[in-house]
N, CA and C atoms as an extended XYZ file, in Angstrom:
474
Properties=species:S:1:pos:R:3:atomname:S:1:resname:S:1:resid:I:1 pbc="F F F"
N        15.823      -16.759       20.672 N   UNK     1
C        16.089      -15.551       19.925 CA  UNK     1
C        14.797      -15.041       19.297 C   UNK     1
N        14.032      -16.239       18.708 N   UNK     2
C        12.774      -15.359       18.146 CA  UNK     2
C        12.332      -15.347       18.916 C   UNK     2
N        11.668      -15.828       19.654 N   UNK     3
C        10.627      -15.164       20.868 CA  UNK     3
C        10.942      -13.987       21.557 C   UNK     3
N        12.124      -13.879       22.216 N   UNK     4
C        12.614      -12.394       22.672 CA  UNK     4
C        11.903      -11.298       21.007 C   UNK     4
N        12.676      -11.530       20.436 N   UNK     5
C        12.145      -10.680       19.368 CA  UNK     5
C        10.818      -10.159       19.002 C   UNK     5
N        10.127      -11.310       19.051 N   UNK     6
C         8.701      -11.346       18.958 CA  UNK     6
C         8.141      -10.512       19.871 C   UNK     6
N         8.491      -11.324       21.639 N   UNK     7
C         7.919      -10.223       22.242 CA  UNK     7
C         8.230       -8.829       22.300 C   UNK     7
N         9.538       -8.444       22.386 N   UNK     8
C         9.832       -7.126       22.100 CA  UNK     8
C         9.089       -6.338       21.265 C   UNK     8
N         8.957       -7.107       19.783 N   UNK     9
C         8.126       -6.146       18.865 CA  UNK     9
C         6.254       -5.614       19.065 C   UNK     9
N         6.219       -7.158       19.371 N   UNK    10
C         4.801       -7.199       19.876 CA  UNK    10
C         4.268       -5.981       21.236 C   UNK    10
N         5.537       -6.021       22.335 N   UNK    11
C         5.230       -4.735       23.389 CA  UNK    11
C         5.618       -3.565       22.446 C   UNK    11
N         6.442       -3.664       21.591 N   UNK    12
C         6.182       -1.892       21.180 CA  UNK    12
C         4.996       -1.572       20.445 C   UNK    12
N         4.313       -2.619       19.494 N   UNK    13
C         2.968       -2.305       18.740 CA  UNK    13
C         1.829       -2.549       19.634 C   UNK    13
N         1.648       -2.946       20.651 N   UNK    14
C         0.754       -2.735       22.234 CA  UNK    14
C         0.680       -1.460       22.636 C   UNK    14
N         2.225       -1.169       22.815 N   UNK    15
C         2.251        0.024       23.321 CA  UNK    15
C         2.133        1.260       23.159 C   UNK    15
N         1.817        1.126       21.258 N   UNK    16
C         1.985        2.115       20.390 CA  UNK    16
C         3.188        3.365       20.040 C   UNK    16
N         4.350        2.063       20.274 N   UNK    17
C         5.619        2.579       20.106 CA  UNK    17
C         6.380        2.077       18.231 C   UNK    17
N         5.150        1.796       17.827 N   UNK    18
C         5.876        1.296       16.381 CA  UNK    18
C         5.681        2.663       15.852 C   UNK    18
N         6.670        3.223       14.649 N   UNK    19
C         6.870        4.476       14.161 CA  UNK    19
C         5.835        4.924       13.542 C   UNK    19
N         5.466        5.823       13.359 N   UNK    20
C         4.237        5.939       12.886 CA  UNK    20
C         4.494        6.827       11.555 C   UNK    20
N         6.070        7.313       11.225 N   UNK    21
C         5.711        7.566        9.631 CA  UNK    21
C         6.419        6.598        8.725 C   UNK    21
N         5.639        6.468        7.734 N   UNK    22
C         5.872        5.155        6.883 CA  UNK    22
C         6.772        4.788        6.371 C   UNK    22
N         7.826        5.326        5.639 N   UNK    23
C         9.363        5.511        5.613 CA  UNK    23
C         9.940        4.769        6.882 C   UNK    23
N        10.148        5.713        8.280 N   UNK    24
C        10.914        4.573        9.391 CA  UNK    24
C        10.184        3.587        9.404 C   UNK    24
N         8.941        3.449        9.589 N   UNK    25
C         8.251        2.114        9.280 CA  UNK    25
C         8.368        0.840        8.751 C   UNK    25
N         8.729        1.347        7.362 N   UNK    26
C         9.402        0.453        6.135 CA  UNK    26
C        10.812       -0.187        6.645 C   UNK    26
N        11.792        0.889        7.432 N   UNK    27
C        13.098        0.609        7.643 CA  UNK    27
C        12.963       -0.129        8.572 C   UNK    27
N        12.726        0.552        9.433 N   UNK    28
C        12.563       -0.405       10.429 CA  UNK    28
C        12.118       -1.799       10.645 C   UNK    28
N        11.163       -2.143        9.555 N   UNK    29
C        10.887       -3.358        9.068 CA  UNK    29
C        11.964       -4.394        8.389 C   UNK    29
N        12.444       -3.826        7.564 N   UNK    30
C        13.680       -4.054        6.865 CA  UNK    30
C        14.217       -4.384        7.463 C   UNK    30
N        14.850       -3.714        8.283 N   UNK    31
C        15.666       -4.200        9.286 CA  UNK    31
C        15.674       -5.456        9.933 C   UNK    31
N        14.401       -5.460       10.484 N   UNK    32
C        13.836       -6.772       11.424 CA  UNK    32
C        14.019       -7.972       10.005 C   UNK    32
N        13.606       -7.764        9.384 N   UNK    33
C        13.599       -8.913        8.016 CA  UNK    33
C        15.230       -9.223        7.643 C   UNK    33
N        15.772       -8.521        7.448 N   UNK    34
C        17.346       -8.423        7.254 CA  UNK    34
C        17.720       -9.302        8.510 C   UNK    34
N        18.164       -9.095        9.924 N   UNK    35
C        18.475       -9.029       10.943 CA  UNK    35
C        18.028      -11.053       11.522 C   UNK    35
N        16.631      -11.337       10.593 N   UNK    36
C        16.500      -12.834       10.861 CA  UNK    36
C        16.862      -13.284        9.700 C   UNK    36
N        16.724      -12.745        8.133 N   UNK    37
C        17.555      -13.488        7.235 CA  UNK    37
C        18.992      -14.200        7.373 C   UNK    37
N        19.524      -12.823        7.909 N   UNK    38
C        20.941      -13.401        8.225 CA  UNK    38
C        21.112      -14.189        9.383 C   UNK    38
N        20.506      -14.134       10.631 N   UNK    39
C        20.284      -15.213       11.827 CA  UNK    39
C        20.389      -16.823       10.957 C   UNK    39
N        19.470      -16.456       10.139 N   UNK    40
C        19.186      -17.918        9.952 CA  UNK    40
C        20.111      -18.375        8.534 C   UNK    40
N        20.399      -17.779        8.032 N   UNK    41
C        21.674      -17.930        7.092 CA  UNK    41
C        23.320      -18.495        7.563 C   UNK    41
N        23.497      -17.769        9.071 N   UNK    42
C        24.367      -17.793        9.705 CA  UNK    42
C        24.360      -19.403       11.010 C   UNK    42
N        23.035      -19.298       10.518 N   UNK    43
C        22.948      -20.941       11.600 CA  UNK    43
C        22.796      -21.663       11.154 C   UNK    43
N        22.587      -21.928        9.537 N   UNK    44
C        22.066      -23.130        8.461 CA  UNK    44
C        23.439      -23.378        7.393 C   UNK    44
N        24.044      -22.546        7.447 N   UNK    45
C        24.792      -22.557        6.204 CA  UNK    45
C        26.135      -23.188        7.015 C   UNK    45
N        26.962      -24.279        5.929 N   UNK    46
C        28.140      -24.615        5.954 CA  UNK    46
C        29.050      -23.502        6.518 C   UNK    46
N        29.972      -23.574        7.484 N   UNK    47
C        30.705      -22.631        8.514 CA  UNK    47
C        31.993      -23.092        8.023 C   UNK    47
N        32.166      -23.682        6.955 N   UNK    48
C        33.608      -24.328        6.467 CA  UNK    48
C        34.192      -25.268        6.687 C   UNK    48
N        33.341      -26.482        7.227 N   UNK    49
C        33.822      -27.892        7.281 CA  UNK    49
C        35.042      -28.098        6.502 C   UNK    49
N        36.137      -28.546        7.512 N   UNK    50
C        37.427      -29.400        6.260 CA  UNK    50
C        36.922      -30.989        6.520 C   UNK    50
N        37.287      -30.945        4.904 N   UNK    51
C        37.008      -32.895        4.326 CA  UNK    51
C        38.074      -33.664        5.193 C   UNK    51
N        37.385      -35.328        5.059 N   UNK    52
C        37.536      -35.376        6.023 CA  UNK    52
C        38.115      -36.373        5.870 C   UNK    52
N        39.075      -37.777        5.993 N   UNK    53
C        40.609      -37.783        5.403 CA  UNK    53
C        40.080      -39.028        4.312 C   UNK    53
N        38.662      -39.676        4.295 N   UNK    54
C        38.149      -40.216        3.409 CA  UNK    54
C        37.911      -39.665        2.094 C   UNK    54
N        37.033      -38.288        2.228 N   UNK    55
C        37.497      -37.664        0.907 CA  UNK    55
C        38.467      -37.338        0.426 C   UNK    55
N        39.500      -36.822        1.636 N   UNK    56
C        40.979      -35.874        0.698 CA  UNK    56
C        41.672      -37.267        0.235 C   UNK    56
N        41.299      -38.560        0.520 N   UNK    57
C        41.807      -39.458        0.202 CA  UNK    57
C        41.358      -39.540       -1.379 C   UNK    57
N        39.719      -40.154       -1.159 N   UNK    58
C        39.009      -40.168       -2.733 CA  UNK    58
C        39.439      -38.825       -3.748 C   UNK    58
N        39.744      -37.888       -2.651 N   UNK    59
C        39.946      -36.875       -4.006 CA  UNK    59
C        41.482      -36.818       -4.500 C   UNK    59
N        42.360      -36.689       -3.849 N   UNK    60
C        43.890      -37.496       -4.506 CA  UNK    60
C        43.987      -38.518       -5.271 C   UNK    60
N        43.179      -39.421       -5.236 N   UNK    61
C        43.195      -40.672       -6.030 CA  UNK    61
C        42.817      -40.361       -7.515 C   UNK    61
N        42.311      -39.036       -7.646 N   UNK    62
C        41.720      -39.150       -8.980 CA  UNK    62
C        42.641      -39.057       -9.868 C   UNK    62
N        42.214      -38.944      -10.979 N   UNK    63
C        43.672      -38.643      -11.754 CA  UNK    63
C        43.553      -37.366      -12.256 C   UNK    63
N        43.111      -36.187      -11.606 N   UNK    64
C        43.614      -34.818      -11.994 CA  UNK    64
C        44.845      -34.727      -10.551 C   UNK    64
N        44.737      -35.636       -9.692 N   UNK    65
C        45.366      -35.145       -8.260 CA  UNK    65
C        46.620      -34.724       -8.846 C   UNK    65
N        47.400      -33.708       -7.612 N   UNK    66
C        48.127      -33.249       -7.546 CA  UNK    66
C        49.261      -33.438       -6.708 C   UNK    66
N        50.712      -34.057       -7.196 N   UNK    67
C        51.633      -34.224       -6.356 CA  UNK    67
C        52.131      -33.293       -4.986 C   UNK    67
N        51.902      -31.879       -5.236 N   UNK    68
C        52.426      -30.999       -4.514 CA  UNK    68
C        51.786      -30.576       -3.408 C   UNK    68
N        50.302      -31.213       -3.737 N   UNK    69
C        48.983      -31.020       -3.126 CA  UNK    69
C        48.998      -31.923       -1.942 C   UNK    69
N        49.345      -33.060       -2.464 N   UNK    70
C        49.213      -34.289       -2.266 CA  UNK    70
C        50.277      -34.419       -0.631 C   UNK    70
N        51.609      -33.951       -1.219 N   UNK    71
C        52.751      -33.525       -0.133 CA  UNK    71
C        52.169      -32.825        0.962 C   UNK    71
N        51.513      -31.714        0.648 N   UNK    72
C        51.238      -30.974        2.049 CA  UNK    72
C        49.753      -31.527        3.227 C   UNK    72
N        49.084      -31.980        2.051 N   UNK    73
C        47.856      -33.052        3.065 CA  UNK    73
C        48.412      -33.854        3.745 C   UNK    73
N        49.533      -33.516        5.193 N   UNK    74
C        49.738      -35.034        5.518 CA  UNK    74
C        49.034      -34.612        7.168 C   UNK    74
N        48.796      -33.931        7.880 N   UNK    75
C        47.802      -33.614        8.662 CA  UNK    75
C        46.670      -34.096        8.770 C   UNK    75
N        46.321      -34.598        9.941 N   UNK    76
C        44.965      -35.000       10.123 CA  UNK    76
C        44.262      -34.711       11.808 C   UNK    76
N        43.377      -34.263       12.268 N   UNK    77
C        43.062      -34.084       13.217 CA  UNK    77
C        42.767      -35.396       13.916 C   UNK    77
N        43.320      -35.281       15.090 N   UNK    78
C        43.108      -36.644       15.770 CA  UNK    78
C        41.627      -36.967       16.611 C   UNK    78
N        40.584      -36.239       16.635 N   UNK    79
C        39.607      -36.220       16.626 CA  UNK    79
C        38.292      -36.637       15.656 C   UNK    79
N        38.664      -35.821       14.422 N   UNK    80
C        37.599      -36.620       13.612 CA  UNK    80
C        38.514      -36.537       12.207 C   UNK    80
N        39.695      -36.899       12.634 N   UNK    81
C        40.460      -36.926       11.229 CA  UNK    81
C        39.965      -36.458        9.881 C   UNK    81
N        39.801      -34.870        9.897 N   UNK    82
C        39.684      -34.135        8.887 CA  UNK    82
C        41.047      -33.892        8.917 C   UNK    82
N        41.502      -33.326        7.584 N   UNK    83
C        42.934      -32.736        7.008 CA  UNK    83
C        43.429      -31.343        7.406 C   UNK    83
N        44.367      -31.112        7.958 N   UNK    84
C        44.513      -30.106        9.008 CA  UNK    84
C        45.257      -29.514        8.247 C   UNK    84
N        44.644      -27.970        7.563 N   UNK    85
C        45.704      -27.142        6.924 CA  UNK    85
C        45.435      -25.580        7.854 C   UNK    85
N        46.129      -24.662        7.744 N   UNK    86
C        46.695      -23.397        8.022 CA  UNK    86
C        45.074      -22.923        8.940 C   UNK    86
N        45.398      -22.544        9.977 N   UNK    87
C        43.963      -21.743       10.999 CA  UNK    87
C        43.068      -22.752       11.051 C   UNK    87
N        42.606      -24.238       10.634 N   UNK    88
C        41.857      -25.089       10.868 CA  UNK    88
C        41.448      -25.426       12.219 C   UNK    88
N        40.424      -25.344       12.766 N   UNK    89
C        40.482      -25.897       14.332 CA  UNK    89
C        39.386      -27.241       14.515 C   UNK    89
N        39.437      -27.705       15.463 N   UNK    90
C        38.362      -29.169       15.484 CA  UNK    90
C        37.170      -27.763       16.434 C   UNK    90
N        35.820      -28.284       16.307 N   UNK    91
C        35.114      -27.800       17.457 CA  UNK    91
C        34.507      -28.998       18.003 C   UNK    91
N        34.378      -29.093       19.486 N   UNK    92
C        34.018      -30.459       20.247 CA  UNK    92
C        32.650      -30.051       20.163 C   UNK    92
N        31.851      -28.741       19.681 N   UNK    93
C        30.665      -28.704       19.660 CA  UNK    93
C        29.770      -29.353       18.518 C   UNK    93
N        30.399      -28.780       17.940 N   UNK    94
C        29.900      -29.739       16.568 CA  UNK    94
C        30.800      -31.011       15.739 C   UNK    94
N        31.809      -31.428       16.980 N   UNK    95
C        32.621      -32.383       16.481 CA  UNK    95
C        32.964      -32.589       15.179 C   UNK    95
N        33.518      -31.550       14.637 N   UNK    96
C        34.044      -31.479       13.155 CA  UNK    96
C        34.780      -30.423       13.218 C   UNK    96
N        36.073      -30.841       12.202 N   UNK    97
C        36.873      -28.813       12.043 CA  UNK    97
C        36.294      -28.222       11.160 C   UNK    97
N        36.978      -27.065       11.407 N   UNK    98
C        36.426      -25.638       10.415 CA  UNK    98
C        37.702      -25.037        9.959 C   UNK    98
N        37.267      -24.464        8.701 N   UNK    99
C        38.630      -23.704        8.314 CA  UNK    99
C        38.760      -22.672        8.918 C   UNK    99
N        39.574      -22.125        9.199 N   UNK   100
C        39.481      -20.156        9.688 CA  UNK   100
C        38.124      -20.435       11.015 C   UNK   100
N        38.433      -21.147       11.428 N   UNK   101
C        37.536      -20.990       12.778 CA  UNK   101
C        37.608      -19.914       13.691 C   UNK   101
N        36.631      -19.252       13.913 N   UNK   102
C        36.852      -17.753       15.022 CA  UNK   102
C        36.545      -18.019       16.252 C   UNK   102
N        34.687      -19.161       16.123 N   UNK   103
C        33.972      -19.407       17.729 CA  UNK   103
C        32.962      -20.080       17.604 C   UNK   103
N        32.592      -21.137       18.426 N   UNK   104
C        31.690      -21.942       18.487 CA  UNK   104
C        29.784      -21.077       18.734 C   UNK   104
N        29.574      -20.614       18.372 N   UNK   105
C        28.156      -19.677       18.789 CA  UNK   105
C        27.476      -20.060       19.129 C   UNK   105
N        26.738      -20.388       20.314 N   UNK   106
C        25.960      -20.923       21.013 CA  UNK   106
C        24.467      -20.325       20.490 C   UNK   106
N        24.027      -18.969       20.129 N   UNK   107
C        23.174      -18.496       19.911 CA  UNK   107
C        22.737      -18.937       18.594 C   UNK   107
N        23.672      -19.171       17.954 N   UNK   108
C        23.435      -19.540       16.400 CA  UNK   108
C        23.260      -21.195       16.287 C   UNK   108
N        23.701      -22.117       17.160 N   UNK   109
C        23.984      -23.397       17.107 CA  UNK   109
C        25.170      -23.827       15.852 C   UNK   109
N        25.447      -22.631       15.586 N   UNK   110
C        26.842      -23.158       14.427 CA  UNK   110
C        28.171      -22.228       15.106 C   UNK   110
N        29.123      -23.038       13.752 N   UNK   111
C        30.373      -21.968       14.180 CA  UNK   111
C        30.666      -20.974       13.434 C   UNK   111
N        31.069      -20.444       13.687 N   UNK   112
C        31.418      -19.305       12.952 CA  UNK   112
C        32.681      -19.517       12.195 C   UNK   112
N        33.301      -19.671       11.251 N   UNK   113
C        34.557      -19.991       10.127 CA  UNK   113
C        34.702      -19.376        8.902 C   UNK   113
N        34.627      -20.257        7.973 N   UNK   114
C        35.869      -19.133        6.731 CA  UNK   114
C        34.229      -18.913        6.410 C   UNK   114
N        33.163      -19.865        5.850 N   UNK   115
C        32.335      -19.525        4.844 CA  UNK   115
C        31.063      -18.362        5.669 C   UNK   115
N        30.921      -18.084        7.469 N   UNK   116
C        30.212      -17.746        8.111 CA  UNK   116
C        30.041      -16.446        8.185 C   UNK   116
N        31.869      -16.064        8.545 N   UNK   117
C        32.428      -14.889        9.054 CA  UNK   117
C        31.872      -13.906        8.708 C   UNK   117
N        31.592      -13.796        7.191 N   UNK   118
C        30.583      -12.205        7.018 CA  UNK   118
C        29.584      -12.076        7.624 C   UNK   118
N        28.676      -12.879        7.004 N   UNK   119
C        27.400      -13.177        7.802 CA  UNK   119
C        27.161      -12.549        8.637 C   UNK   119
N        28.143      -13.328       10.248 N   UNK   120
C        28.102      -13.153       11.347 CA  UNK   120
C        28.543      -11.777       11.872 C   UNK   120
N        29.151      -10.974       10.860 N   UNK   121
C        29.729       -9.764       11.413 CA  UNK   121
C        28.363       -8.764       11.129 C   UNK   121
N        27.858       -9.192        9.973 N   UNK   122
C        26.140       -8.000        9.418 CA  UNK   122
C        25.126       -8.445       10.501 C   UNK   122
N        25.387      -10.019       10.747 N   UNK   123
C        24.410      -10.182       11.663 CA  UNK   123
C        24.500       -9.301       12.736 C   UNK   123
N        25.866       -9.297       13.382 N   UNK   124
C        25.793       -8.290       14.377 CA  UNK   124
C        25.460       -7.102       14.428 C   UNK   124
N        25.952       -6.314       13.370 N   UNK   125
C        25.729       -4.939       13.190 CA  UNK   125
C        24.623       -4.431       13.085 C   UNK   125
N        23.361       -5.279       12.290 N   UNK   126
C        21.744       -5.269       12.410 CA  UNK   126
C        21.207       -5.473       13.392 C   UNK   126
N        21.721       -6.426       14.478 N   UNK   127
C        21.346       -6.881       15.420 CA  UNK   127
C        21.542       -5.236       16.678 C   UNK   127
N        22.547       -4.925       16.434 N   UNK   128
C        22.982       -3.773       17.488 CA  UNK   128
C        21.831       -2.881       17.000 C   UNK   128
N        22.126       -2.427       15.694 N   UNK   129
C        20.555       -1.644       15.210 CA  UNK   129
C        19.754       -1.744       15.856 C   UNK   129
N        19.091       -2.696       15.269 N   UNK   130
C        17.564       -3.412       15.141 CA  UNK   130
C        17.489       -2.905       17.183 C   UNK   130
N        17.906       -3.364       18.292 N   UNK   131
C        18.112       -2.783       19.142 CA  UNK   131
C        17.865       -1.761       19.930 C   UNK   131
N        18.698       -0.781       18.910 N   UNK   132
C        18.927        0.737       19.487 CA  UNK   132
C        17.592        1.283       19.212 C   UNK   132
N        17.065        0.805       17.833 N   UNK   133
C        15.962        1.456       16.959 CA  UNK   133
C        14.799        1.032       18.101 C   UNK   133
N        14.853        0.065       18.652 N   UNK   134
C        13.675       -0.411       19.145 CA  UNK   134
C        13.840        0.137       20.851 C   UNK   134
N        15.094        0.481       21.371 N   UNK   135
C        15.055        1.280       22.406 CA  UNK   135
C        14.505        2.528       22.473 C   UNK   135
N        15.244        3.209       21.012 N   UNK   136
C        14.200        4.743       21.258 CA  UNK   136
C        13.140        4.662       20.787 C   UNK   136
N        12.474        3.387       20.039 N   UNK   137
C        10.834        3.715       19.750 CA  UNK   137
C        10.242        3.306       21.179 C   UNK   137
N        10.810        2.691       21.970 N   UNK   138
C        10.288        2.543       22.909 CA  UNK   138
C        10.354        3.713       24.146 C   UNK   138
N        11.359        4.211       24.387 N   UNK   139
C        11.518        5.517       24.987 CA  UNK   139
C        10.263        6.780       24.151 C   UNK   139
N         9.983        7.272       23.440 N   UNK   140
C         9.460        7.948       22.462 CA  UNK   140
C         8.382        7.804       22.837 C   UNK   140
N         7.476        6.151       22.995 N   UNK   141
C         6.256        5.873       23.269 CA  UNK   141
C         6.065        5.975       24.898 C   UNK   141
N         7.234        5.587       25.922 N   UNK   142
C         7.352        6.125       27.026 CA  UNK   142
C         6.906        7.580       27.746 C   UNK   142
N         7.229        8.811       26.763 N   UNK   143
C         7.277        9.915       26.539 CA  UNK   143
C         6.132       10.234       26.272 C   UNK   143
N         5.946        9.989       25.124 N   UNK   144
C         4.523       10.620       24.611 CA  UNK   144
C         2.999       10.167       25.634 C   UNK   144
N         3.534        8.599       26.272 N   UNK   145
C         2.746        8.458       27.231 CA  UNK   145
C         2.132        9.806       28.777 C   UNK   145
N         4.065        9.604       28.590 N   UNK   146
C         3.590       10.781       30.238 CA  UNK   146
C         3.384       11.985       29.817 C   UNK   146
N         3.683       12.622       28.002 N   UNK   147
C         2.850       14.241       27.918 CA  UNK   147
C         1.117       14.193       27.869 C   UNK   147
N         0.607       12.643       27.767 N   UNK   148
C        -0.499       12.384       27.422 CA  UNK   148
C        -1.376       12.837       28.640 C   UNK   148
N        -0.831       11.805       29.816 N   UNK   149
C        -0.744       11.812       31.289 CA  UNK   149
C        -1.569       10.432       31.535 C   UNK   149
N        -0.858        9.785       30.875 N   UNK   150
C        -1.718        8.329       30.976 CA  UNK   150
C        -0.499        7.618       32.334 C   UNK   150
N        -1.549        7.377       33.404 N   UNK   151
C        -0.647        6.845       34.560 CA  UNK   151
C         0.532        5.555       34.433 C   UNK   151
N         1.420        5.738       34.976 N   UNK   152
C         2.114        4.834       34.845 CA  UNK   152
C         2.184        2.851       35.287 C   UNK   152
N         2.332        1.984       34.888 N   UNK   153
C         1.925        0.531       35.313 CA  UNK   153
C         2.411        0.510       36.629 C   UNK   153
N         1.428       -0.098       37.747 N   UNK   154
C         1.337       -0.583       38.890 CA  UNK   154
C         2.877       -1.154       38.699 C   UNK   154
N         3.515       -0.849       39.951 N   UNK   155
C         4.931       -1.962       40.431 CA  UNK   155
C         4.758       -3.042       40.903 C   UNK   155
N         5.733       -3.918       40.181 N   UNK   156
C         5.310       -5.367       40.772 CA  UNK   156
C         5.774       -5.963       42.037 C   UNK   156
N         4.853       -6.223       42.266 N   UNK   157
C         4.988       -6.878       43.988 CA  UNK   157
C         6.137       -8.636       44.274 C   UNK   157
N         6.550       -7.880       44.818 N   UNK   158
C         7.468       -9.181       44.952 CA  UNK   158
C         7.843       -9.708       46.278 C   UNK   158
């Protein structure tokens, strides 16, 4: 993911497709800064692990526990015996459940679940940005190339 990125950005400031007034500049920056904050927020951060029947054990035992509480913990995943309540799923990727599990993300190396889900939805939406923005600065610098009349790159031989 960063390297695509990298290079992408790197061919548009080669190419002299980075914006050139300072305002989109700024945003556009922003963007890119935003767009890996959350990447990496979304791949580091707890995705909603459920405890796992050692704790819900230690934690019933205490003496604030709760009888009623206590009744409905009787679930356990037969995989890595975490406590199986309402939308919980196991993932065989990261061999642990999640609460509110949506999808295992391969791009992110996490899952996506109860504590992720925002994250992962801004991540996207910056990500589609960050994108589009960098398609038409690149089209733009395309353009301004051929009103220049600077010839176009040799085709590659294959």
């Amino acid at each position: 993911w960063v390297s695509l990125h990298a290079g992408g950005i790197g061919l548009l400031l080669l190419s002299g497709g980075w914006p050139s007034q300072t305002s989109i500049a700024a945003v556009y920056s922003a963007v890119i800064t935003l767009t890996a904050l959350l990447y990496a927020a979304a791949s580091f951060r707890d995705p909603g692990y459920a405890e796992t029947a050692a704790k819900t054990a230690a934690r019933l035992a205490s003496p604030s526990d709760d009888f009623q509480e206590a009744l409905l913990d009787q679930a356990y995943c037969v995989h890595c015996h975490a406590e199986l309540r309402a939308r919980t799923k196991h993932c065989h990727d990261c061999c642990r459940c999640v609460r509110r599990m949506d999808h295992h993300c391969w791009w992110l190396g996490n899952c996506v679940g109860e504590r992720t889900h925002c994250i992962f939805v801004s991540y996207l939406f910056l990500q589609t940005a960050l994108l589009v923005a960098t398609g038409v600065f690149a089209s733009l610098a395309v353009g301004a190339a051929e009103r220049r009349g600077d010839p176009p790159p040799p085709a590659p031989r294959g």
